[in-house]
Structure formats: structure tokens, C-alpha cells
Coordinates of N, CA and C in Angstrom, one line a residue:
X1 N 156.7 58.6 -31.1 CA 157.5 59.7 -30.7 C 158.7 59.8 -31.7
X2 N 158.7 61.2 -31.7 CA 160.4 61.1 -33.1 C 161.8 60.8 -32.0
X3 N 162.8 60.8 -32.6 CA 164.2 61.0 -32.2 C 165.0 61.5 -32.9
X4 N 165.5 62.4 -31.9 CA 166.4 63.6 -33.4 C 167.4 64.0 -31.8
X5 N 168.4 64.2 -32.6 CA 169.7 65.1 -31.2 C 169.7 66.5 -32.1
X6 N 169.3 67.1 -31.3 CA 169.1 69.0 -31.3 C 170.9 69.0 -30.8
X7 N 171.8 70.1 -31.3 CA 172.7 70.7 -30.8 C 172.1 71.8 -30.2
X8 N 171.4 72.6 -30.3 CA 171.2 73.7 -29.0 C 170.7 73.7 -28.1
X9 N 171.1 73.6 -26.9 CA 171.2 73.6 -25.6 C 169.2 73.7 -24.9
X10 N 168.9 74.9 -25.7 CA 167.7 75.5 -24.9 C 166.6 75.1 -25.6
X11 N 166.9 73.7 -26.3 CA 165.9 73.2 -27.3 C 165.2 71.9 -26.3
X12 N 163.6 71.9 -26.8 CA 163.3 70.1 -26.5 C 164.1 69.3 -27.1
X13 N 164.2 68.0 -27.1 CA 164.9 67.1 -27.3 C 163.3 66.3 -27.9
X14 N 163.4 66.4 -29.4 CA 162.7 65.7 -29.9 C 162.0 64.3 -29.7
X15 N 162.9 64.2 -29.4 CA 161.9 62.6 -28.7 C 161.2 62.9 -27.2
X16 N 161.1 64.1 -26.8 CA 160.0 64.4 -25.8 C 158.9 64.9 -26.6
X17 N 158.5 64.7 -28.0 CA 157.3 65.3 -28.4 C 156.4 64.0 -28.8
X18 N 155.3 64.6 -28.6 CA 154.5 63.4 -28.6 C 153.0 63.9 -29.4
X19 N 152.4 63.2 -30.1 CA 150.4 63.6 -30.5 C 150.1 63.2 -29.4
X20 N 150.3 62.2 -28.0 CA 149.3 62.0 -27.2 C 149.4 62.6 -26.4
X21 N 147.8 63.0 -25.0 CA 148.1 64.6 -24.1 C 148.6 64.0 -22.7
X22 N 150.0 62.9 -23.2 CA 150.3 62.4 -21.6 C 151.7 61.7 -22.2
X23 N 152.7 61.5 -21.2 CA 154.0 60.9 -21.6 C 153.6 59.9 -20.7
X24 N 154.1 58.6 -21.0 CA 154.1 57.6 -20.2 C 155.3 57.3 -19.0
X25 N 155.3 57.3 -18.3 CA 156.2 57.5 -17.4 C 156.8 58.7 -16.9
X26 N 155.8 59.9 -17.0 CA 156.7 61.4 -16.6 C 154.8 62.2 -15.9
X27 N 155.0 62.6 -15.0 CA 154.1 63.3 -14.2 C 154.3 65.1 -15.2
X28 N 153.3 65.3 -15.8 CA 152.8 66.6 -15.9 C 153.1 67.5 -14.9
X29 N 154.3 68.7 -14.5 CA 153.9 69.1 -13.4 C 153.7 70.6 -13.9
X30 N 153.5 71.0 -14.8 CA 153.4 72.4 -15.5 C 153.1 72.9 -16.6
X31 N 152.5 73.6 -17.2 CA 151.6 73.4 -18.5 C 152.0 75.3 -19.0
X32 N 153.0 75.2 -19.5 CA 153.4 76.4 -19.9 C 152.5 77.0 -20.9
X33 N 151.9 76.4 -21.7 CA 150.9 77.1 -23.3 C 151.5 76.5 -24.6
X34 N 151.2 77.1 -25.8 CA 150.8 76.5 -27.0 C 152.5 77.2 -27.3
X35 N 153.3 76.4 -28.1 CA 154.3 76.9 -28.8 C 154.1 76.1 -30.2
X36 N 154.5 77.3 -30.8 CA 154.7 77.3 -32.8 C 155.7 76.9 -32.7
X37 N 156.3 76.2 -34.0 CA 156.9 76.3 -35.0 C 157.2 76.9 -36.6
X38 N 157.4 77.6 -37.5 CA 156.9 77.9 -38.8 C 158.1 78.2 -39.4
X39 N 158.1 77.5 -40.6 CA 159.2 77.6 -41.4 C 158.3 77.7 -43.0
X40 N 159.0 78.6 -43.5 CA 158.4 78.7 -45.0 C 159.6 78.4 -45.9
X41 N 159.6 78.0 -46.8 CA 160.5 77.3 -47.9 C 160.0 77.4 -49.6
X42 N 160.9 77.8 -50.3 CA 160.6 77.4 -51.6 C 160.9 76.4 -52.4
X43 N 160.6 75.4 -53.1 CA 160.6 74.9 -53.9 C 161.5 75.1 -55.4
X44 N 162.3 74.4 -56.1 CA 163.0 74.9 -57.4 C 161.9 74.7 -58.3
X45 N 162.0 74.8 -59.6 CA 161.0 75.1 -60.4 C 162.1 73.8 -61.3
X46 N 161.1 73.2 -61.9 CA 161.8 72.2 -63.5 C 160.8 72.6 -64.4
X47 N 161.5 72.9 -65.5 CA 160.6 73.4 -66.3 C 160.5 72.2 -67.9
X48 N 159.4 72.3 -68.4 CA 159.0 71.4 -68.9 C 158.4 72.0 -70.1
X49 N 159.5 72.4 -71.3 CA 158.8 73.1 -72.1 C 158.5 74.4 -71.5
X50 N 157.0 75.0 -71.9 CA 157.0 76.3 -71.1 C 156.4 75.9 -69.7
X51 N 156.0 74.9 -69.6 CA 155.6 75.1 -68.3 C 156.4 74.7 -67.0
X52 N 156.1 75.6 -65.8 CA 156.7 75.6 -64.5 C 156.6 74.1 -64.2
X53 N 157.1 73.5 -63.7 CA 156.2 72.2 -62.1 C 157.3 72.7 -60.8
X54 N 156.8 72.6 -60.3 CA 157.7 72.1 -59.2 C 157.7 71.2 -58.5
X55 N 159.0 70.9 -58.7 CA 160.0 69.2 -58.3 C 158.9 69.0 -57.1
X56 N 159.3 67.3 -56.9 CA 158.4 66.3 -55.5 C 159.8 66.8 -54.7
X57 N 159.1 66.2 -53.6 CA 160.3 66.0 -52.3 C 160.3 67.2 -51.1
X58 N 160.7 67.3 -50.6 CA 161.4 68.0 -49.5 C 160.3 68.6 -48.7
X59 N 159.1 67.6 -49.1 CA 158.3 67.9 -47.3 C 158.3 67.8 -46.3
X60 N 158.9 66.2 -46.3 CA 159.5 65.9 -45.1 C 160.5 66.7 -44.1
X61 N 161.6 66.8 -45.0 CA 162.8 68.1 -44.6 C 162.3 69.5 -43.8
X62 N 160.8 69.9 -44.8 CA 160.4 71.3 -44.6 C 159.6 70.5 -42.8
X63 N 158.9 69.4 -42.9 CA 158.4 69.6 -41.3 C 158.7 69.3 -40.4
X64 N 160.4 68.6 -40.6 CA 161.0 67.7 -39.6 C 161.9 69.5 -38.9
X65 N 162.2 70.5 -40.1 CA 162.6 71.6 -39.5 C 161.5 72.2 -39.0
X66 N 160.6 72.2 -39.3 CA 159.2 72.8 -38.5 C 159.1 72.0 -37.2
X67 N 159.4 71.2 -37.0 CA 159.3 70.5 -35.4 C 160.6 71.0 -34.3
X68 N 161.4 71.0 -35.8 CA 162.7 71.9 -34.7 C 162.6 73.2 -34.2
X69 N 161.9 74.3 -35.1 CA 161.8 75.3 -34.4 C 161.0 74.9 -33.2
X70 N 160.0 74.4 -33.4 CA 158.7 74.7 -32.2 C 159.8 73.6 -31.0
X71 N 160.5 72.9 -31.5 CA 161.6 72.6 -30.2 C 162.3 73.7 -29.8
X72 N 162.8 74.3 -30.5 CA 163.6 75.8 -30.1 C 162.8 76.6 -29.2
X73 N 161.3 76.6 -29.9 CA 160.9 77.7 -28.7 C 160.1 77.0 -27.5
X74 N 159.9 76.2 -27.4 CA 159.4 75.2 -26.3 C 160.4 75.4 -25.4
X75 N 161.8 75.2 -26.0 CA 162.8 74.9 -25.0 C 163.0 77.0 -24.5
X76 N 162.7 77.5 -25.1 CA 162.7 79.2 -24.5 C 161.7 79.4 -23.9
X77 N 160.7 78.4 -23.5 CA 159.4 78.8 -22.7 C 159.9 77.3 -21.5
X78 N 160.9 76.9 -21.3 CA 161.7 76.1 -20.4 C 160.5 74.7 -20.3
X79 N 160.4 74.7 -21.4 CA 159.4 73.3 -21.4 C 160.6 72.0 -21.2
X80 N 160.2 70.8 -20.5 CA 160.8 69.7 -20.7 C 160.6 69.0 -22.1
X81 N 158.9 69.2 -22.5 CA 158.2 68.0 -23.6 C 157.5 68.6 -24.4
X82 N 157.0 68.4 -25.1 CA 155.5 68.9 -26.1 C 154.5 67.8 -25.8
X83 N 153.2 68.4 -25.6 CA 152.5 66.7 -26.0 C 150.9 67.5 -26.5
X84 N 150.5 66.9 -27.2 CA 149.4 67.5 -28.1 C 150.3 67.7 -29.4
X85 N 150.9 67.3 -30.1 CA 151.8 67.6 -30.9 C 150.8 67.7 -32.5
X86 N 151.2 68.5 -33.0 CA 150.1 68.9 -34.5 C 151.1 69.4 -35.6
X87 N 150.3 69.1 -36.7 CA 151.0 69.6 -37.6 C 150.3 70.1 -38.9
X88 N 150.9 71.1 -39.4 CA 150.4 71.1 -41.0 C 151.1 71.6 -42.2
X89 N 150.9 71.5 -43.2 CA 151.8 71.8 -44.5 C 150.6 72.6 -45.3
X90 N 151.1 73.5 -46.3 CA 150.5 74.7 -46.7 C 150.9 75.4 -47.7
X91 N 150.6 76.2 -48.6 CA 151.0 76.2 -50.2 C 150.5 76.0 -51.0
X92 N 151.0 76.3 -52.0 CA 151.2 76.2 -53.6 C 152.2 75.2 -54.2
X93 N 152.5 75.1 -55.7 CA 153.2 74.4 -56.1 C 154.8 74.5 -55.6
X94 N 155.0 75.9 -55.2 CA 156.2 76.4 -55.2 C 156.7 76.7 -54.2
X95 N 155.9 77.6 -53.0 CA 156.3 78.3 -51.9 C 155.3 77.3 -51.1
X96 N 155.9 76.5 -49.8 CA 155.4 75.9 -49.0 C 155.6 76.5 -47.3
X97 N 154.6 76.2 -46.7 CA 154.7 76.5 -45.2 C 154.8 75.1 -44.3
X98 N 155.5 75.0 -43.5 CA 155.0 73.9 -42.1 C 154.7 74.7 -41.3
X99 N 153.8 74.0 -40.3 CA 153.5 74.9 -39.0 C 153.7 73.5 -37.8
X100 N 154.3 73.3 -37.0 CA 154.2 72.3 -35.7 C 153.9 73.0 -34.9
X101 N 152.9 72.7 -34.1 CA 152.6 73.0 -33.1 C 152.2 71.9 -31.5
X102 N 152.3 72.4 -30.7 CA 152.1 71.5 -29.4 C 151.4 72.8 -27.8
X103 N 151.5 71.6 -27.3 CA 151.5 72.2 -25.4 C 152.9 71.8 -25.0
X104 N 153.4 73.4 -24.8 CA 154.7 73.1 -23.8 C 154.6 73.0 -22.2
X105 N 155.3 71.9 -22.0 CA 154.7 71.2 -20.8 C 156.2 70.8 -19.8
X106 N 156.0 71.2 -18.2 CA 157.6 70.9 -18.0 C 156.8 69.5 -16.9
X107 N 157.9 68.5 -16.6 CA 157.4 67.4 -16.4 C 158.5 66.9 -16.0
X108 N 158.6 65.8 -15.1 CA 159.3 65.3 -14.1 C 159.2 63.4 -14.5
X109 N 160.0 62.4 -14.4 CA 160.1 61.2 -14.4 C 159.8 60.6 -13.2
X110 N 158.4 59.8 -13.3 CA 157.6 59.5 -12.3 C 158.6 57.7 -11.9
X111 N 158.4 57.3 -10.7 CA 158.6 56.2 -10.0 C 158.1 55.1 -10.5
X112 N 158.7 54.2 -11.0 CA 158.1 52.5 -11.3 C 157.5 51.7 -9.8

């Protein structure tokens, strides 16, 4: 599970997302549907002589914000959690895509 503090209100709270199709300790009580996330981003260019590259790094950044939107809209479809949680990265050298995706799911803390 991640951990991240969201400041907007009507967001999941990242550490309710999960790859597996069950929370341990919380009863499934509602199965809202599939929420996205998608963030597209470019890359700087270093140039190398004449040729372009573009710089390593900032995939991580590009999908940790791709899990935030699909928190943002999870939390606008009044989800508690995500669970089915997916992901992918997409692109070229330069222009990159994340996509997160999940089941927005509203769900209750079951009794020990």
C-alpha cells in the first residue's frame, strides 16, 4: 500500500489504494466502477552535440501524480479506497504519459 497525505478534502487518501481486490480489515460495502487517473508530462531535452536525449528521472514523480489524480477522482465518485490498483507509463523519449487506474470502492472497517 502507498502513504501519501493528499490536502484535498474529496480525495482518497493514498494509503487506501491497494493491487489487491480486498482491504484487510474493511468490508467491501459498494463498488462504484473504474476511476482514471492521466497525467501527461514532458521531459527537458540535453543535448549532446546535435543530438536530442532526453534526461533519466522523473517517472516516478510523473506516476506518484498519476495516482493522485485517480485519488482525486475516486474521491468525486465518494469512494473510501481503490483496490485493483494498475498502472502504466507511455511515450517517447520526450513526452511521457501515466495512467493509474483502479475500482472505486466505498467500504466500512470491519470488527476484530
Amino acid at each position: 500500500m502507498l502513504s501519501l497525505n493528499l490536502s484535498d478534502e474529496s480525495s482518497v487518501r493514498l494509503s487506501m489504494m491497494t493491487c489487491a481486490n480486498s482491504l484487510p480489515g474493511y468490508e467491501i460495502t459498494a463498488v462504484l466502477g473504474v476511476a482514471e487517473g492521466i497525467i501527461e508530462k514532458s521531459f527537458p531535452i540535453l543535448e549532446i552535440g546535435n543530438v536530442g536525449l532526453a534526461r533519466g528521472g522523473g517517472l516516478q514523480e510523473l506516476l506518484e501524480d498519476a495516482k493522485s489524480a485517480l485519488a482525486r477522482v475516486a474521491g468525486e465518485m465518494g469512494a473510501d479506497a481503490i483496490i485493483g490498483l494498475r498502472y502504466q507509463i507511455m511515450g517517447r523519449q520526450v513526452e511521457k504519459s501515466a495512467l493509474a487506474y483502479g475500482t472505486a470502492v466505498k467500504c466500512k472497517k470491519t470488527e476484530m
